[in-house]
Amino acid sequence: MSDDATTEGHPGVGRVEAFSDGVIAIIITIMVLELKAPEEAGVEHLWRLWPTFVAYALSFAYVGIYWVNHHRLFGHARQVTNGLVWFNLVLLFALSLIPFSTAYLGTQHFSRDATLVYLASMLFPGLAYVPLQKVITATGSQSSVAQTYHRQTTRKGIVAVAIYLLGMPLSFVSPWLGIGCALLVAFLWFLPKSPIDGMFGD
Amino acid sequence: MSDDATTEGHPGVGRVEAFSDGVIAIIITIMVLELKAPEEAGVEHLWRLWPTFVAYALSFAYVGIYWVNHHRLFGHARQVTNGLVWFNLVLLFALSLIPFSTAYLGTQHFSRDATLVYLASMLFPGLAYVPLQKVITATGSQSSVAQTYHRQTTRKGIVAVAIYLLGMPLSFVSPWLGIGCALLVAFLWFLPKSPIDGMFGD
Amino acid sequence: MSDDATTEGHPGVGRVEAFSDGVIAIIITIMVLELKAPEEAGVEHLWRLWPTFVAYALSFAYVGIYWVNHHRLFGHARQVTNGLVWFNLVLLFALSLIPFSTAYLGTQHFSRDATLVYLASMLFPGLAYVPLQKVITATGSQSSVAQTYHRQTTRKGIVAVAIYLLGMPLSFVSPWLGIGCALLVAFLWFLPKSPIDGMFGD
Amino acid sequence: MSDDATTEGHPGVGRVEAFSDGVIAIIITIMVLELKAPEEAGVEHLWRLWPTFVAYALSFAYVGIYWVNHHRLFGHARQVTNGLVWFNLVLLFALSLIPFSTAYLGTQHFSRDATLVYLASMLFPGLAYVPLQKVITATGSQSSVAQTYHRQTTRKGIVAVAIYLLGMPLSFVSPWLGIGCALLVAFLWFLPKSPIDGMFGD
């Protein structure tokens, strides 16, 4: 839309965000299609849906957290580079697998295998976030606010990946320990002033 | 997008609205997937879909009303706080369960249990709206227009929750009384000049 | 977003358009979910999908035409009134039934009954368009361009409704005559300089 | 939104892009619904999903590339003409068939027939891109950046179509040669500095 030769024909930051928003909005919403209304009457058929429901609620929180973080991150972007576009697509691809792993967790009633698949599907976007943040940091704002933000986020990201990796062997003890690890990460990110930040004094 | 240090890296109000719009647009539209085209020829197989159709129309109106109110509310927001982001996600989660309860109402042919589940799924967003409105009122515009708006909306919200709660015991008498309560709320909100406002003279 | 007391808390025209775009984008896209990939190998199982494919292509064109017209119409809107919001929701509801009637047309292999249902589902948005255009004309731009536009669109709308109504009895002779009527309307709208406009010399 | 008589009532470039973004976001995301979580426990049931998973990943990359190119192309558009609107709808229609061909590739385990259908579904958007680019070139920016862009894109498009056409007879030798052709095109487009550009020295 700009006549500036250096950016002509390149989608703006806002456009990449809008597309990502659309994809994330669809991911977060189509998961509810797995909550299939039972054909049979009776409350007992509703109760049987609880694993699917709990998995849905957990994944909704998880994808919601990614949406928030994605926007915070893009708030620091100043330029759309090829790297940004492609690493962003990789992140969206990673997130798009969550409806699958969520459905699997629900249909398998939080079995060990399903918990491992679920933790892996949480790990994938966590890892895909790293190069995306790198390219945005490299070309983005270098203000002290931005630097603190990137330091905190990198730290939170490492802690999250570590907890997911820890959850995998713990799932062999009990799947609920694995699910607990997923919940713990959601909790750490959810807090406005994360205890992880507090530990490092910024 | 702004270089202002205090807002750098925070999604703007417009962005939260656009994401919410996307989620609500998907919620309101995927409900139609429950209206499954019969494989068999014959008008009698079409007629059998009427409960699903009526449930769809009712929920479409209901989600449509939420979309209108969500935007009116966000029109008063001046700042994106952590509370706003998370309470908004809770509201979206509550709304995302409506396709499920709508499908249940349709497949169960407006049975008592399904009507109770449906009323509960209408109650949940009604309750989730309260803290969201609180955080927006706290940080938003304090003009007299905004104050009148918040007073009217709070009142309408309380009346809606009360009618849903009333509809639950009434569903034990007849599910249609419960459905009637859901319709009554849609009607009260639909009117540009609500009778609830009129009763209080503003 | 504006501090102007008269519009505070009312969604802007752009917002209503964005939401409508979202809903229409979902409607136009989820129809492809009816094109189910056959499990069995062999080209003959692909050929059997032709009625579903043809119905999908026709409905894609139809919803696409509505999207174009919806935007042209909203390009004349100057103000978001209650009437605009609700009549727009009625139009979106009418359009949202098209995936159903399209699926029915496909599964019933263009039977007479399915063609009647399909024509009815094309008639509904055509009728829902009338009050929406009225409220936008009433509050919108009164330039001569706008007046010519509204005159032409009203005329095209009447012709379309008339052709759909004509298609219904013709479907009793042959469903293909009914489908032909639907195609004819798509063709009349598709043309940049519609023959309907030409007949009236503006 | 503009009072300028020449554009009044015509959707702006941004609006056409936003609608296209919505449709492409839905296309890229609903493909994951084909990845159905197995009901049975056991890792072997997960492994059986690999063809569906590989087909999904390939199509995700493909549609993602189209999104990037679509935006680059629209970055050169200066005016919304009838041709732009309708050829854009044809392109979106072509892209909307990819979830179908992807599902078919997955359920048929990369059989020869499914590979041919898949290559055809990649060829269709490639061909639909040609007239769209033509109308945008005709009315758009004529800067040297735009001209280089259009020359490069036209060349890449021709190479892509040629490779897809080559892949079809090769699929009779082995479907994997056909899939390799699809991968090759994705690779050529993915590179920021395409070898195709390098061969022609601009």
mmCIF file of N, CA and C in Angstrom, chain D residues 92-169:
data_model
loop_
_atom_site.group_PDB
_atom_site.id
_atom_site.type_symbol
_atom_site.label_atom_id
_atom_site.label_comp_id
_atom_site.label_asym_id
_atom_site.label_seq_id
_atom_site.Cartn_x
_atom_site.Cartn_y
_atom_site.Cartn_z
ATOM 1 N N LEU D 92 -9.465 -18.007 -4.929
ATOM 2 C CA LEU D 92 -9.867 -18.547 -3.621
ATOM 3 C C LEU D 92 -10.617 -19.867 -3.792
ATOM 4 N N PHE D 93 -11.449 -19.961 -4.829
ATOM 5 C CA PHE D 93 -12.158 -21.214 -5.094
ATOM 6 C C PHE D 93 -11.154 -22.327 -5.368
ATOM 7 N N ALA D 94 -10.160 -22.018 -6.222
ATOM 8 C CA ALA D 94 -9.126 -23.015 -6.554
ATOM 9 C C ALA D 94 -8.401 -23.467 -5.280
ATOM 10 N N LEU D 95 -8.053 -22.512 -4.424
ATOM 11 C CA LEU D 95 -7.349 -22.872 -3.184
ATOM 12 C C LEU D 95 -8.241 -23.687 -2.247
ATOM 13 N N SER D 96 -9.558 -23.404 -2.278
ATOM 14 C CA SER D 96 -10.478 -24.077 -1.348
ATOM 15 C C SER D 96 -10.621 -25.559 -1.650
ATOM 16 N N LEU D 97 -10.149 -25.993 -2.835
ATOM 17 C CA LEU D 97 -10.227 -27.422 -3.163
ATOM 18 C C LEU D 97 -9.047 -28.198 -2.590
ATOM 19 N N ILE D 98 -8.053 -27.489 -2.074
ATOM 20 C CA ILE D 98 -6.855 -28.163 -1.555
ATOM 21 C C ILE D 98 -7.152 -29.035 -0.331
ATOM 22 N N PRO D 99 -8.006 -28.588 0.617
ATOM 23 C CA PRO D 99 -8.331 -29.511 1.714
ATOM 24 C C PRO D 99 -8.886 -30.845 1.204
ATOM 25 N N PHE D 100 -9.676 -30.811 0.130
ATOM 26 C CA PHE D 100 -10.219 -32.040 -0.432
ATOM 27 C C PHE D 100 -9.105 -32.917 -0.998
ATOM 28 N N SER D 101 -8.266 -32.333 -1.869
ATOM 29 C CA SER D 101 -7.226 -33.156 -2.515
ATOM 30 C C SER D 101 -6.200 -33.637 -1.485
ATOM 31 N N THR D 102 -6.002 -32.842 -0.433
ATOM 32 C CA THR D 102 -5.083 -33.253 0.633
ATOM 33 C C THR D 102 -5.645 -34.456 1.390
ATOM 34 N N ALA D 103 -6.937 -34.379 1.709
ATOM 35 C CA ALA D 103 -7.584 -35.500 2.397
ATOM 36 C C ALA D 103 -7.521 -36.755 1.523
ATOM 37 N N TYR D 104 -7.735 -36.564 0.223
ATOM 38 C CA TYR D 104 -7.720 -37.705 -0.700
ATOM 39 C C TYR D 104 -6.316 -38.319 -0.750
ATOM 40 N N LEU D 105 -5.300 -37.471 -0.828
ATOM 41 C CA LEU D 105 -3.911 -37.952 -0.831
ATOM 42 C C LEU D 105 -3.628 -38.770 0.434
ATOM 43 N N GLY D 106 -4.146 -38.270 1.566
ATOM 44 C CA GLY D 106 -3.913 -38.959 2.840
ATOM 45 C C GLY D 106 -4.654 -40.281 2.927
ATOM 46 N N THR D 107 -5.952 -40.273 2.609
ATOM 47 C CA THR D 107 -6.726 -41.517 2.754
ATOM 48 C C THR D 107 -6.293 -42.566 1.731
ATOM 49 N N GLN D 108 -5.779 -42.122 0.580
ATOM 50 C CA GLN D 108 -5.352 -43.076 -0.460
ATOM 51 C C GLN D 108 -3.864 -43.412 -0.345
ATOM 52 N N HIS D 109 -3.240 -42.947 0.759
ATOM 53 C CA HIS D 109 -1.827 -43.270 0.995
ATOM 54 C C HIS D 109 -0.940 -42.954 -0.206
ATOM 55 N N PHE D 110 -1.057 -41.757 -0.744
ATOM 56 C CA PHE D 110 -0.178 -41.313 -1.818
ATOM 57 C C PHE D 110 -0.222 -42.265 -3.015
ATOM 58 N N SER D 111 -1.428 -42.734 -3.352
ATOM 59 C CA SER D 111 -1.570 -43.582 -4.548
ATOM 60 C C SER D 111 -1.353 -42.727 -5.794
ATOM 61 N N ARG D 112 -1.218 -43.382 -6.939
ATOM 62 C CA ARG D 112 -0.980 -42.657 -8.188
ATOM 63 C C ARG D 112 -2.150 -41.723 -8.506
ATOM 64 N N ASP D 113 -3.369 -42.268 -8.415
ATOM 65 C CA ASP D 113 -4.536 -41.444 -8.729
ATOM 66 C C ASP D 113 -4.628 -40.230 -7.807
ATOM 67 N N ALA D 114 -4.411 -40.472 -6.521
ATOM 68 C CA ALA D 114 -4.524 -39.366 -5.558
ATOM 69 C C ALA D 114 -3.433 -38.327 -5.810
ATOM 70 N N THR D 115 -2.255 -38.782 -6.221
ATOM 71 C CA THR D 115 -1.165 -37.845 -6.520
ATOM 72 C C THR D 115 -1.525 -36.991 -7.731
ATOM 73 N N LEU D 116 -2.165 -37.620 -8.732
ATOM 74 C CA LEU D 116 -2.594 -36.858 -9.915
ATOM 75 C C LEU D 116 -3.640 -35.802 -9.527
ATOM 76 N N VAL D 117 -4.599 -36.209 -8.704
ATOM 77 C CA VAL D 117 -5.625 -35.263 -8.244
ATOM 78 C C VAL D 117 -4.954 -34.123 -7.472
ATOM 79 N N TYR D 118 -3.994 -34.480 -6.643
ATOM 80 C CA TYR D 118 -3.304 -33.477 -5.824
ATOM 81 C C TYR D 118 -2.541 -32.495 -6.705
ATOM 82 N N LEU D 119 -1.792 -33.002 -7.676
ATOM 83 C CA LEU D 119 -1.053 -32.111 -8.581
ATOM 84 C C LEU D 119 -2.009 -31.213 -9.365
ATOM 85 N N ALA D 120 -3.154 -31.792 -9.769
ATOM 86 C CA ALA D 120 -4.142 -30.976 -10.490
ATOM 87 C C ALA D 120 -4.657 -29.851 -9.596
ATOM 88 N N SER D 121 -4.826 -30.161 -8.304
ATOM 89 C CA SER D 121 -5.353 -29.142 -7.388
ATOM 90 C C SER D 121 -4.289 -28.087 -7.067
ATOM 91 N N MET D 122 -3.031 -28.379 -7.335
ATOM 92 C CA MET D 122 -1.982 -27.374 -7.177
ATOM 93 C C MET D 122 -1.854 -26.556 -8.465
ATOM 94 N N LEU D 123 -2.158 -27.224 -9.581
ATOM 95 C CA LEU D 123 -2.080 -26.566 -10.882
ATOM 96 C C LEU D 123 -3.168 -25.503 -11.016
ATOM 97 N N PHE D 124 -4.362 -25.800 -10.511
ATOM 98 C CA PHE D 124 -5.516 -24.920 -10.664
ATOM 99 C C PHE D 124 -5.231 -23.518 -10.082
ATOM 100 N N PRO D 125 -4.794 -23.389 -8.803
ATOM 101 C CA PRO D 125 -4.501 -22.033 -8.312
ATOM 102 C C PRO D 125 -3.369 -21.380 -9.093
ATOM 103 N N GLY D 126 -2.414 -22.208 -9.552
ATOM 104 C CA GLY D 126 -1.312 -21.661 -10.346
ATOM 105 C C GLY D 126 -1.822 -20.986 -11.614
ATOM 106 N N LEU D 127 -2.804 -21.635 -12.251
ATOM 107 C CA LEU D 127 -3.386 -21.056 -13.463
ATOM 108 C C LEU D 127 -4.294 -19.872 -13.123
ATOM 109 N N ALA D 128 -5.025 -19.985 -11.999
ATOM 110 C CA ALA D 128 -5.947 -18.905 -11.608
ATOM 111 C C ALA D 128 -5.183 -17.637 -11.224
ATOM 112 N N TYR D 129 -3.912 -17.821 -10.870
ATOM 113 C CA TYR D 129 -3.095 -16.672 -10.466
ATOM 114 C C TYR D 129 -2.786 -15.762 -11.651
ATOM 115 N N VAL D 130 -2.703 -16.351 -12.843
ATOM 116 C CA VAL D 130 -2.274 -15.608 -14.040
ATOM 117 C C VAL D 130 -3.178 -14.413 -14.350
ATOM 118 N N PRO D 131 -4.510 -14.628 -14.531
ATOM 119 C CA PRO D 131 -5.344 -13.455 -14.856
ATOM 120 C C PRO D 131 -5.403 -12.446 -13.710
ATOM 121 N N LEU D 132 -5.335 -12.942 -12.456
ATOM 122 C CA LEU D 132 -5.359 -12.018 -11.313
ATOM 123 C C LEU D 132 -4.148 -11.093 -11.362
ATOM 124 N N GLN D 133 -2.979 -11.695 -11.619
ATOM 125 C CA GLN D 133 -1.768 -10.875 -11.702
ATOM 126 C C GLN D 133 -1.863 -9.893 -12.869
ATOM 127 N N LYS D 134 -2.455 -10.350 -13.967
ATOM 128 C CA LYS D 134 -2.615 -9.473 -15.143
ATOM 129 C C LYS D 134 -3.426 -8.223 -14.807
ATOM 130 N N VAL D 135 -4.593 -8.417 -14.163
ATOM 131 C CA VAL D 135 -5.442 -7.248 -13.879
ATOM 132 C C VAL D 135 -4.780 -6.333 -12.859
ATOM 133 N N ILE D 136 -4.015 -6.897 -11.933
ATOM 134 C CA ILE D 136 -3.350 -6.053 -10.940
ATOM 135 C C ILE D 136 -2.189 -5.299 -11.588
ATOM 136 N N THR D 137 -1.455 -5.973 -12.465
ATOM 137 C CA THR D 137 -0.370 -5.303 -13.185
ATOM 138 C C THR D 137 -0.911 -4.146 -14.018
ATOM 139 N N ALA D 138 -2.067 -4.386 -14.656
ATOM 140 C CA ALA D 138 -2.606 -3.395 -15.589
ATOM 141 C C ALA D 138 -2.973 -2.082 -14.893
ATOM 142 N N THR D 139 -3.552 -2.203 -13.678
ATOM 143 C CA THR D 139 -4.040 -0.992 -13.019
ATOM 144 C C THR D 139 -3.119 -0.538 -11.893
ATOM 145 N N GLY D 140 -2.110 -1.367 -11.569
ATOM 146 C CA GLY D 140 -1.312 -1.096 -10.374
ATOM 147 C C GLY D 140 -0.127 -0.199 -10.630
ATOM 148 N N SER D 141 0.744 -0.177 -9.635
ATOM 149 C CA SER D 141 1.958 0.627 -9.678
ATOM 150 C C SER D 141 2.840 0.187 -10.845
ATOM 151 N N GLN D 142 3.457 1.154 -11.535
ATOM 152 C CA GLN D 142 4.332 0.840 -12.669
ATOM 153 C C GLN D 142 5.786 1.136 -12.338
ATOM 154 N N SER D 143 6.107 1.185 -11.030
ATOM 155 C CA SER D 143 7.490 1.461 -10.626
ATOM 156 C C SER D 143 8.398 0.321 -11.093
ATOM 157 N N SER D 144 9.694 0.575 -11.091
ATOM 158 C CA SER D 144 10.622 -0.470 -11.545
ATOM 159 C C SER D 144 10.616 -1.655 -10.576
ATOM 160 N N VAL D 145 10.386 -1.354 -9.272
ATOM 161 C CA VAL D 145 10.273 -2.447 -8.295
ATOM 162 C C VAL D 145 9.103 -3.353 -8.676
ATOM 163 N N ALA D 146 7.974 -2.725 -9.002
ATOM 164 C CA ALA D 146 6.790 -3.494 -9.364
ATOM 165 C C ALA D 146 7.039 -4.303 -10.633
ATOM 166 N N GLN D 147 7.722 -3.689 -11.605
ATOM 167 C CA GLN D 147 7.958 -4.393 -12.858
ATOM 168 C C GLN D 147 8.880 -5.594 -12.672
ATOM 169 N N THR D 148 9.952 -5.405 -11.873
ATOM 170 C CA THR D 148 10.840 -6.531 -11.569
ATOM 171 C C THR D 148 10.060 -7.628 -10.862
ATOM 172 N N TYR D 149 9.238 -7.214 -9.882
ATOM 173 C CA TYR D 149 8.427 -8.170 -9.143
ATOM 174 C C TYR D 149 7.534 -8.980 -10.075
ATOM 175 N N HIS D 150 6.827 -8.270 -10.953
ATOM 176 C CA HIS D 150 5.904 -8.983 -11.836
ATOM 177 C C HIS D 150 6.647 -9.901 -12.799
ATOM 178 N N ARG D 151 7.814 -9.446 -13.276
ATOM 179 C CA ARG D 151 8.588 -10.284 -14.191
ATOM 180 C C ARG D 151 9.029 -11.555 -13.463
ATOM 181 N N GLN D 152 9.559 -11.384 -12.255
ATOM 182 C CA GLN D 152 10.035 -12.546 -11.493
ATOM 183 C C GLN D 152 8.893 -13.500 -11.174
ATOM 184 N N THR D 153 7.754 -12.935 -10.749
ATOM 185 C CA THR D 153 6.635 -13.778 -10.337
ATOM 186 C C THR D 153 6.058 -14.540 -11.515
ATOM 187 N N THR D 154 5.949 -13.866 -12.647
ATOM 188 C CA THR D 154 5.427 -14.529 -13.838
ATOM 189 C C THR D 154 6.317 -15.721 -14.185
ATOM 190 N N ARG D 155 7.629 -15.476 -14.125
ATOM 191 C CA ARG D 155 8.587 -16.529 -14.438
ATOM 192 C C ARG D 155 8.462 -17.701 -13.465
ATOM 193 N N LYS D 156 8.419 -17.380 -12.168
ATOM 194 C CA LYS D 156 8.260 -18.432 -11.160
ATOM 195 C C LYS D 156 6.963 -19.202 -11.386
ATOM 196 N N GLY D 157 5.899 -18.476 -11.735
ATOM 197 C CA GLY D 157 4.603 -19.116 -11.952
ATOM 198 C C GLY D 157 4.643 -20.082 -13.107
ATOM 199 N N ILE D 158 5.324 -19.681 -14.192
ATOM 200 C CA ILE D 158 5.439 -20.553 -15.363
ATOM 201 C C ILE D 158 6.236 -21.806 -15.013
ATOM 202 N N VAL D 159 7.353 -21.614 -14.281
ATOM 203 C CA VAL D 159 8.161 -22.765 -13.866
ATOM 204 C C VAL D 159 7.336 -23.711 -12.994
ATOM 205 N N ALA D 160 6.540 -23.137 -12.063
ATOM 206 C CA ALA D 160 5.724 -23.970 -11.173
ATOM 207 C C ALA D 160 4.723 -24.802 -11.964
ATOM 208 N N VAL D 161 4.007 -24.143 -12.882
ATOM 209 C CA VAL D 161 3.014 -24.855 -13.703
ATOM 210 C C VAL D 161 3.702 -25.955 -14.511
ATOM 211 N N ALA D 162 4.874 -25.632 -15.064
ATOM 212 C CA ALA D 162 5.619 -26.624 -15.850
ATOM 213 C C ALA D 162 5.990 -27.835 -14.990
ATOM 214 N N ILE D 163 6.437 -27.579 -13.750
ATOM 215 C CA ILE D 163 6.841 -28.692 -12.878
ATOM 216 C C ILE D 163 5.631 -29.547 -12.503
ATOM 217 N N TYR D 164 4.481 -28.877 -12.207
ATOM 218 C CA TYR D 164 3.283 -29.666 -11.894
ATOM 219 C C TYR D 164 2.889 -30.530 -13.088
ATOM 220 N N LEU D 165 2.935 -29.955 -14.298
ATOM 221 C CA LEU D 165 2.573 -30.711 -15.494
ATOM 222 C C LEU D 165 3.543 -31.872 -15.708
ATOM 223 N N LEU D 166 4.819 -31.627 -15.425
ATOM 224 C CA LEU D 166 5.829 -32.683 -15.528
ATOM 225 C C LEU D 166 5.562 -33.777 -14.504
ATOM 226 N N GLY D 167 5.099 -33.366 -13.316
ATOM 227 C CA GLY D 167 4.854 -34.328 -12.239
ATOM 228 C C GLY D 167 3.770 -35.330 -12.579
ATOM 229 N N MET D 168 2.837 -34.930 -13.454
ATOM 230 C CA MET D 168 1.720 -35.822 -13.764
ATOM 231 C C MET D 168 2.169 -37.090 -14.476
ATOM 232 N N PRO D 169 2.876 -36.998 -15.622
ATOM 233 C CA PRO D 169 3.362 -38.266 -16.195
ATOM 234 C C PRO D 169 4.339 -38.988 -15.261
#
